[in-house]
């Protein structure tokens, strides 16, 4: 399914898939995960998160939409069409994301807020679209909300030429919306933004990454960004990705988010999981397991 919706209290939450496929060698994405560790976890991961026959992890790029009280909010914006990127799986995409967004009631003119967890290339791409040879804001009526600390870190890295994770996205997906005057920067202690999302710092993957908690009528969900790239990191919270810039901070953040989600019964909504793309953290012995949340 390219688009699925559920209710969290009064809020309609929809996911739009940009792509989902067995794309990543586990040894590349999780360099500290041994083949023996992976083999011991494979029965809990296959077939939706890991394909043993290919030795590839299923990685999804998806856009989360929140609709409540007349607001249409996007949480991160994926890779985007026509962007020049190093990895072949992300380069010069030509997907039907605009049509799926419109079908969900989140067309380019409808979106009121674009809320970003961090500023990596696979989370900012649909910020802009190509118009007469120029990258222009895709959502002209929206405010783009970006983490202040992440912006400052990556702005310095961009000046120094030292952050390869941006992969040209600063120029084609971040700077154009800043130059257009559409960006508001979010501090770690911002509280409630867009009228319904509580800001919670989750540093580690990047120094300034934020998650956003949605509460409505006693129900809650957490847009937890890249605290977890895969259920592997729920089963083995000590395992970082190759992209975690502050490894020990990332482990501490992951442990905190896991304990909180298990205690509260929070629906977690990451970016990159395979089907069913979101779910719950459950206690299992001294650790945790992932329980997928079926869609209505």
GROMACS .gro file of C-alpha atoms in nm:
model
  296
    1UNK     CA    1   0.000   0.000   0.000
    2UNK     CA    2   0.136   0.343  -0.095
    3UNK     CA    3  -0.093   0.526   0.151
    4UNK     CA    4  -0.251   0.416   0.480
    5UNK     CA    5  -0.433   0.611   0.752
    6UNK     CA    6  -0.527   0.561   1.115
    7UNK     CA    7  -0.674   0.777   1.390
    8UNK     CA    8  -0.485   0.884   1.701
    9UNK     CA    9  -0.762   1.045   1.900
   10UNK     CA   10  -0.900   1.321   1.678
   11UNK     CA   11  -0.590   1.330   1.458
   12UNK     CA   12  -0.579   1.147   1.127
   13UNK     CA   13  -0.229   1.011   1.069
   14UNK     CA   14  -0.136   0.896   0.719
   15UNK     CA   15   0.181   0.747   0.581
   16UNK     CA   16   0.283   0.795   0.217
   17UNK     CA   17   0.557   0.563   0.090
   18UNK     CA   18   0.825   0.699  -0.136
   19UNK     CA   19   0.991   0.360  -0.163
   20UNK     CA   20   1.041   0.045   0.042
   21UNK     CA   21   1.279  -0.231  -0.066
   22UNK     CA   22   1.558  -0.469   0.041
   23UNK     CA   23   1.835  -0.219  -0.024
   24UNK     CA   24   2.100  -0.228   0.249
   25UNK     CA   25   2.374  -0.476   0.330
   26UNK     CA   26   2.350  -0.523   0.709
   27UNK     CA   27   2.728  -0.502   0.739
   28UNK     CA   28   2.716  -0.156   0.584
   29UNK     CA   29   2.426  -0.008   0.781
   30UNK     CA   30   2.512  -0.177   1.113
   31UNK     CA   31   2.891  -0.229   1.115
   32UNK     CA   32   2.891  -0.353   1.476
   33UNK     CA   33   2.634  -0.627   1.407
   34UNK     CA   34   2.809  -0.961   1.356
   35UNK     CA   35   2.678  -1.222   1.111
   36UNK     CA   36   2.612  -1.447   1.410
   37UNK     CA   37   2.405  -1.177   1.579
   38UNK     CA   38   2.208  -1.119   1.261
   39UNK     CA   39   2.140  -1.491   1.220
   40UNK     CA   40   2.006  -1.509   1.576
   41UNK     CA   41   1.767  -1.219   1.505
   42UNK     CA   42   1.660  -1.314   1.154
   43UNK     CA   43   1.345  -1.504   1.250
   44UNK     CA   44   1.212  -1.191   1.423
   45UNK     CA   45   1.308  -0.968   1.131
   46UNK     CA   46   1.212  -1.167   0.820
   47UNK     CA   47   1.043  -1.111   0.586
   48UNK     CA   48   0.935  -0.748   0.641
   49UNK     CA   49   1.261  -0.605   0.778
   50UNK     CA   50   1.526  -0.845   0.647
   51UNK     CA   51   1.546  -1.077   0.345
   52UNK     CA   52   1.786  -1.361   0.432
   53UNK     CA   53   1.807  -1.495   0.076
   54UNK     CA   54   1.948  -1.160  -0.038
   55UNK     CA   55   2.118  -1.064   0.289
   56UNK     CA   56   1.953  -0.724   0.261
   57UNK     CA   57   1.766  -0.509   0.510
   58UNK     CA   58   1.433  -0.367   0.402
   59UNK     CA   59   1.454   0.011   0.426
   60UNK     CA   60   1.155   0.239   0.374
   61UNK     CA   61   1.136   0.608   0.297
   62UNK     CA   62   0.798   0.744   0.403
   63UNK     CA   63   0.631   1.074   0.479
   64UNK     CA   64   0.403   1.104   0.780
   65UNK     CA   65   0.099   1.336   0.762
   66UNK     CA   66  -0.099   1.466   1.060
   67UNK     CA   67  -0.439   1.629   1.000
   68UNK     CA   68  -0.614   1.791   1.296
   69UNK     CA   69  -0.806   2.115   1.363
   70UNK     CA   70  -0.765   2.237   1.006
   71UNK     CA   71  -0.387   2.184   1.005
   72UNK     CA   72  -0.207   1.961   0.756
   73UNK     CA   73   0.138   1.872   0.890
   74UNK     CA   74   0.412   1.674   0.720
   75UNK     CA   75   0.675   1.502   0.936
   76UNK     CA   76   0.991   1.487   0.720
   77UNK     CA   77   0.980   1.488   0.342
   78UNK     CA   78   1.181   1.194   0.210
   79UNK     CA   79   1.425   1.200  -0.081
   80UNK     CA   80   1.234   1.398  -0.346
   81UNK     CA   81   1.217   1.372  -0.720
   82UNK     CA   82   1.498   1.467  -0.952
   83UNK     CA   83   1.762   1.514  -0.683
   84UNK     CA   84   2.122   1.425  -0.769
   85UNK     CA   85   2.237   1.182  -0.501
   86UNK     CA   86   2.528   0.944  -0.464
   87UNK     CA   87   2.339   0.621  -0.381
   88UNK     CA   88   2.161   0.481  -0.687
   89UNK     CA   89   1.849   0.405  -0.482
   90UNK     CA   90   1.806   0.780  -0.414
   91UNK     CA   91   1.936   0.932  -0.735
   92UNK     CA   92   1.705   1.115  -0.978
   93UNK     CA   93   1.384   0.959  -0.850
   94UNK     CA   94   1.062   1.005  -1.048
   95UNK     CA   95   0.797   0.885  -0.804
   96UNK     CA   96   0.427   0.968  -0.778
   97UNK     CA   97   0.454   1.119  -0.430
   98UNK     CA   98   0.272   1.444  -0.525
   99UNK     CA   99  -0.034   1.248  -0.635
  100UNK     CA  100  -0.034   1.038  -0.319
  101UNK     CA  101   0.002   1.349  -0.103
  102UNK     CA  102  -0.290   1.508  -0.283
  103UNK     CA  103  -0.497   1.191  -0.241
  104UNK     CA  104  -0.430   1.214   0.133
  105UNK     CA  105  -0.545   1.576   0.146
  106UNK     CA  106  -0.189   1.706   0.170
  107UNK     CA  107  -0.132   1.854  -0.173
  108UNK     CA  108   0.137   2.116  -0.221
  109UNK     CA  109  -0.104   2.404  -0.157
  110UNK     CA  110  -0.278   2.234   0.139
  111UNK     CA  111   0.012   2.176   0.377
  112UNK     CA  112   0.031   2.420   0.668
  113UNK     CA  113   0.347   2.291   0.840
  114UNK     CA  114   0.652   2.092   0.731
  115UNK     CA  115   0.811   1.963   1.053
  116UNK     CA  116   1.157   1.812   1.031
  117UNK     CA  117   1.323   1.576   1.275
  118UNK     CA  118   1.670   1.638   1.134
  119UNK     CA  119   1.818   1.760   0.808
  120UNK     CA  120   1.967   1.457   0.635
  121UNK     CA  121   1.909   1.415   0.263
  122UNK     CA  122   1.648   1.140   0.300
  123UNK     CA  123   1.433   1.358   0.530
  124UNK     CA  124   1.429   1.689   0.341
  125UNK     CA  125   1.395   1.608  -0.031
  126UNK     CA  126   1.033   1.707  -0.093
  127UNK     CA  127   1.097   2.043   0.071
  128UNK     CA  128   1.153   2.165  -0.282
  129UNK     CA  129   1.056   2.095  -0.641
  130UNK     CA  130   1.226   2.198  -0.964
  131UNK     CA  131   1.062   2.501  -1.126
  132UNK     CA  132   1.211   2.655  -1.440
  133UNK     CA  133   1.554   2.521  -1.351
  134UNK     CA  134   1.540   2.641  -0.989
  135UNK     CA  135   1.468   2.453  -0.667
  136UNK     CA  136   1.169   2.625  -0.509
  137UNK     CA  137   0.960   2.546  -0.197
  138UNK     CA  138   0.712   2.267  -0.271
  139UNK     CA  139   0.471   2.386  -0.001
  140UNK     CA  140   0.442   2.764  -0.046
  141UNK     CA  141   0.170   2.806   0.218
  142UNK     CA  142   0.355   2.614   0.489
  143UNK     CA  143   0.597   2.709   0.761
  144UNK     CA  144   0.900   2.482   0.758
  145UNK     CA  145   1.006   2.397   1.115
  146UNK     CA  146   1.369   2.287   1.147
  147UNK     CA  147   1.567   2.186   1.459
  148UNK     CA  148   1.787   2.479   1.558
  149UNK     CA  149   2.074   2.267   1.690
  150UNK     CA  150   2.075   2.040   1.386
  151UNK     CA  151   2.075   2.339   1.154
  152UNK     CA  152   2.367   2.502   1.334
  153UNK     CA  153   2.569   2.180   1.335
  154UNK     CA  154   2.511   2.112   0.967
  155UNK     CA  155   2.559   2.474   0.863
  156UNK     CA  156   2.906   2.461   1.017
  157UNK     CA  157   2.973   2.121   0.856
  158UNK     CA  158   2.861   2.263   0.521
  159UNK     CA  159   3.097   2.557   0.559
  160UNK     CA  160   3.381   2.321   0.654
  161UNK     CA  161   3.297   2.073   0.378
  162UNK     CA  162   3.306   1.789   0.629
  163UNK     CA  163   2.956   1.633   0.630
  164UNK     CA  164   2.900   1.385   0.349
  165UNK     CA  165   2.555   1.283   0.480
  166UNK     CA  166   2.403   1.596   0.323
  167UNK     CA  167   2.488   1.478  -0.033
  168UNK     CA  168   2.400   1.815  -0.199
  169UNK     CA  169   2.070   1.837  -0.013
  170UNK     CA  170   2.176   2.156   0.162
  171UNK     CA  171   2.184   2.332  -0.174
  172UNK     CA  172   1.870   2.183  -0.330
  173UNK     CA  173   1.643   2.107  -0.031
  174UNK     CA  174   1.739   2.315   0.273
  175UNK     CA  175   1.882   2.650   0.158
  176UNK     CA  176   1.599   2.730  -0.087
  177UNK     CA  177   1.330   2.725   0.182
  178UNK     CA  178   1.547   2.929   0.417
  179UNK     CA  179   1.613   3.181   0.141
  180UNK     CA  180   1.238   3.198   0.075
  181UNK     CA  181   1.178   3.307   0.437
  182UNK     CA  182   0.959   3.004   0.515
  183UNK     CA  183   1.168   2.852   0.798
  184UNK     CA  184   1.118   2.874   1.174
  185UNK     CA  185   1.389   2.716   1.388
  186UNK     CA  186   1.286   2.494   1.681
  187UNK     CA  187   1.478   2.489   2.007
  188UNK     CA  188   1.506   2.174   2.218
  189UNK     CA  189   1.272   2.326   2.476
  190UNK     CA  190   1.014   2.460   2.230
  191UNK     CA  191   0.728   2.270   2.393
  192UNK     CA  192   0.422   2.238   2.166
  193UNK     CA  193   0.460   2.322   1.798
  194UNK     CA  194   0.200   2.334   1.521
  195UNK     CA  195  -0.059   2.329   1.798
  196UNK     CA  196  -0.035   1.953   1.859
  197UNK     CA  197   0.320   1.816   1.859
  198UNK     CA  198   0.537   1.810   2.169
  199UNK     CA  199   0.908   1.856   2.094
  200UNK     CA  200   1.144   1.599   2.250
  201UNK     CA  201   1.520   1.603   2.186
  202UNK     CA  202   1.667   1.272   2.069
  203UNK     CA  203   2.034   1.348   1.993
  204UNK     CA  204   2.284   1.090   1.876
  205UNK     CA  205   2.206   1.007   1.516
  206UNK     CA  206   2.264   1.378   1.463
  207UNK     CA  207   2.352   1.624   1.739
  208UNK     CA  208   2.020   1.808   1.712
  209UNK     CA  209   1.763   1.547   1.611
  210UNK     CA  210   1.412   1.595   1.752
  211UNK     CA  211   1.115   1.364   1.788
  212UNK     CA  212   0.754   1.479   1.806
  213UNK     CA  213   0.486   1.338   2.035
  214UNK     CA  214   0.122   1.358   1.929
  215UNK     CA  215  -0.139   1.340   2.207
  216UNK     CA  216  -0.513   1.340   2.139
  217UNK     CA  217  -0.803   1.212   2.348
  218UNK     CA  218  -0.581   0.991   2.561
  219UNK     CA  219  -0.402   0.836   2.265
  220UNK     CA  220  -0.044   0.908   2.167
  221UNK     CA  221   0.208   0.845   1.897
  222UNK     CA  222   0.576   0.931   1.867
  223UNK     CA  223   0.736   1.034   1.539
  224UNK     CA  224   1.074   0.903   1.644
  225UNK     CA  225   1.279   0.973   1.333
  226UNK     CA  226   1.605   0.778   1.315
  227UNK     CA  227   1.636   0.678   1.680
  228UNK     CA  228   1.565   0.337   1.520
  229UNK     CA  229   1.648   0.253   1.158
  230UNK     CA  230   1.527  -0.104   1.202
  231UNK     CA  231   1.369  -0.328   1.467
  232UNK     CA  232   1.724  -0.459   1.505
  233UNK     CA  233   1.783  -0.159   1.730
  234UNK     CA  234   1.486  -0.252   1.950
  235UNK     CA  235   1.610  -0.609   1.986
  236UNK     CA  236   1.970  -0.487   2.024
  237UNK     CA  237   1.965  -0.127   2.151
  238UNK     CA  238   2.345  -0.117   2.169
  239UNK     CA  239   2.375  -0.138   1.789
  240UNK     CA  240   2.425   0.196   1.614
  241UNK     CA  241   2.407   0.265   1.244
  242UNK     CA  242   2.708   0.379   1.046
  243UNK     CA  243   2.546   0.724   1.040
  244UNK     CA  244   2.519   0.783   1.416
  245UNK     CA  245   2.739   1.087   1.468
  246UNK     CA  246   2.748   1.066   1.849
  247UNK     CA  247   2.756   0.690   1.916
  248UNK     CA  248   2.736   0.687   2.297
  249UNK     CA  249   2.473   0.961   2.300
  250UNK     CA  250   2.272   0.763   2.043
  251UNK     CA  251   2.277   0.454   2.267
  252UNK     CA  252   2.167   0.653   2.570
  253UNK     CA  253   1.887   0.819   2.373
  254UNK     CA  254   1.770   0.485   2.235
  255UNK     CA  255   1.761   0.329   2.581
  256UNK     CA  256   1.554   0.620   2.713
  257UNK     CA  257   1.307   0.615   2.424
  258UNK     CA  258   1.264   0.237   2.448
  259UNK     CA  259   1.196   0.241   2.821
  260UNK     CA  260   0.949   0.527   2.785
  261UNK     CA  261   0.765   0.374   2.487
  262UNK     CA  262   0.732   0.035   2.658
  263UNK     CA  263   0.600   0.191   2.978
  264UNK     CA  264   0.351   0.424   2.808
  265UNK     CA  265   0.237   0.192   2.529
  266UNK     CA  266   0.318   0.460   2.273
  267UNK     CA  267   0.271   0.396   1.902
  268UNK     CA  268   0.616   0.461   1.750
  269UNK     CA  269   0.629   0.590   1.394
  270UNK     CA  270   0.985   0.580   1.256
  271UNK     CA  271   1.088   0.667   0.904
  272UNK     CA  272   1.262   0.353   0.783
  273UNK     CA  273   1.089   0.037   0.912
  274UNK     CA  274   0.940  -0.223   0.680
  275UNK     CA  275   0.577  -0.337   0.703
  276UNK     CA  276   0.367  -0.258   0.897
  277UNK     CA  277   0.589   0.052   0.929
  278UNK     CA  278   0.491   0.143   1.286
  279UNK     CA  279   0.415  -0.036   1.609
  280UNK     CA  280   0.484  -0.081   1.979
  281UNK     CA  281   0.782  -0.153   2.199
  282UNK     CA  282   0.711  -0.447   2.431
  283UNK     CA  283   0.919  -0.576   2.720
  284UNK     CA  284   1.078  -0.916   2.653
  285UNK     CA  285   1.283  -1.061   2.935
  286UNK     CA  286   1.554  -0.811   3.015
  287UNK     CA  287   1.510  -0.642   2.679
  288UNK     CA  288   1.250  -0.543   2.422
  289UNK     CA  289   1.076  -0.662   2.108
  290UNK     CA  290   0.889  -0.483   1.831
  291UNK     CA  291   0.518  -0.549   1.783
  292UNK     CA  292   0.388  -0.421   1.450
  293UNK     CA  293   0.065  -0.220   1.453
  294UNK     CA  294  -0.183  -0.342   1.191
  295UNK     CA  295  -0.363  -0.082   0.981
  296UNK     CA  296  -0.743  -0.053   0.992
   0.00000   0.00000   0.00000
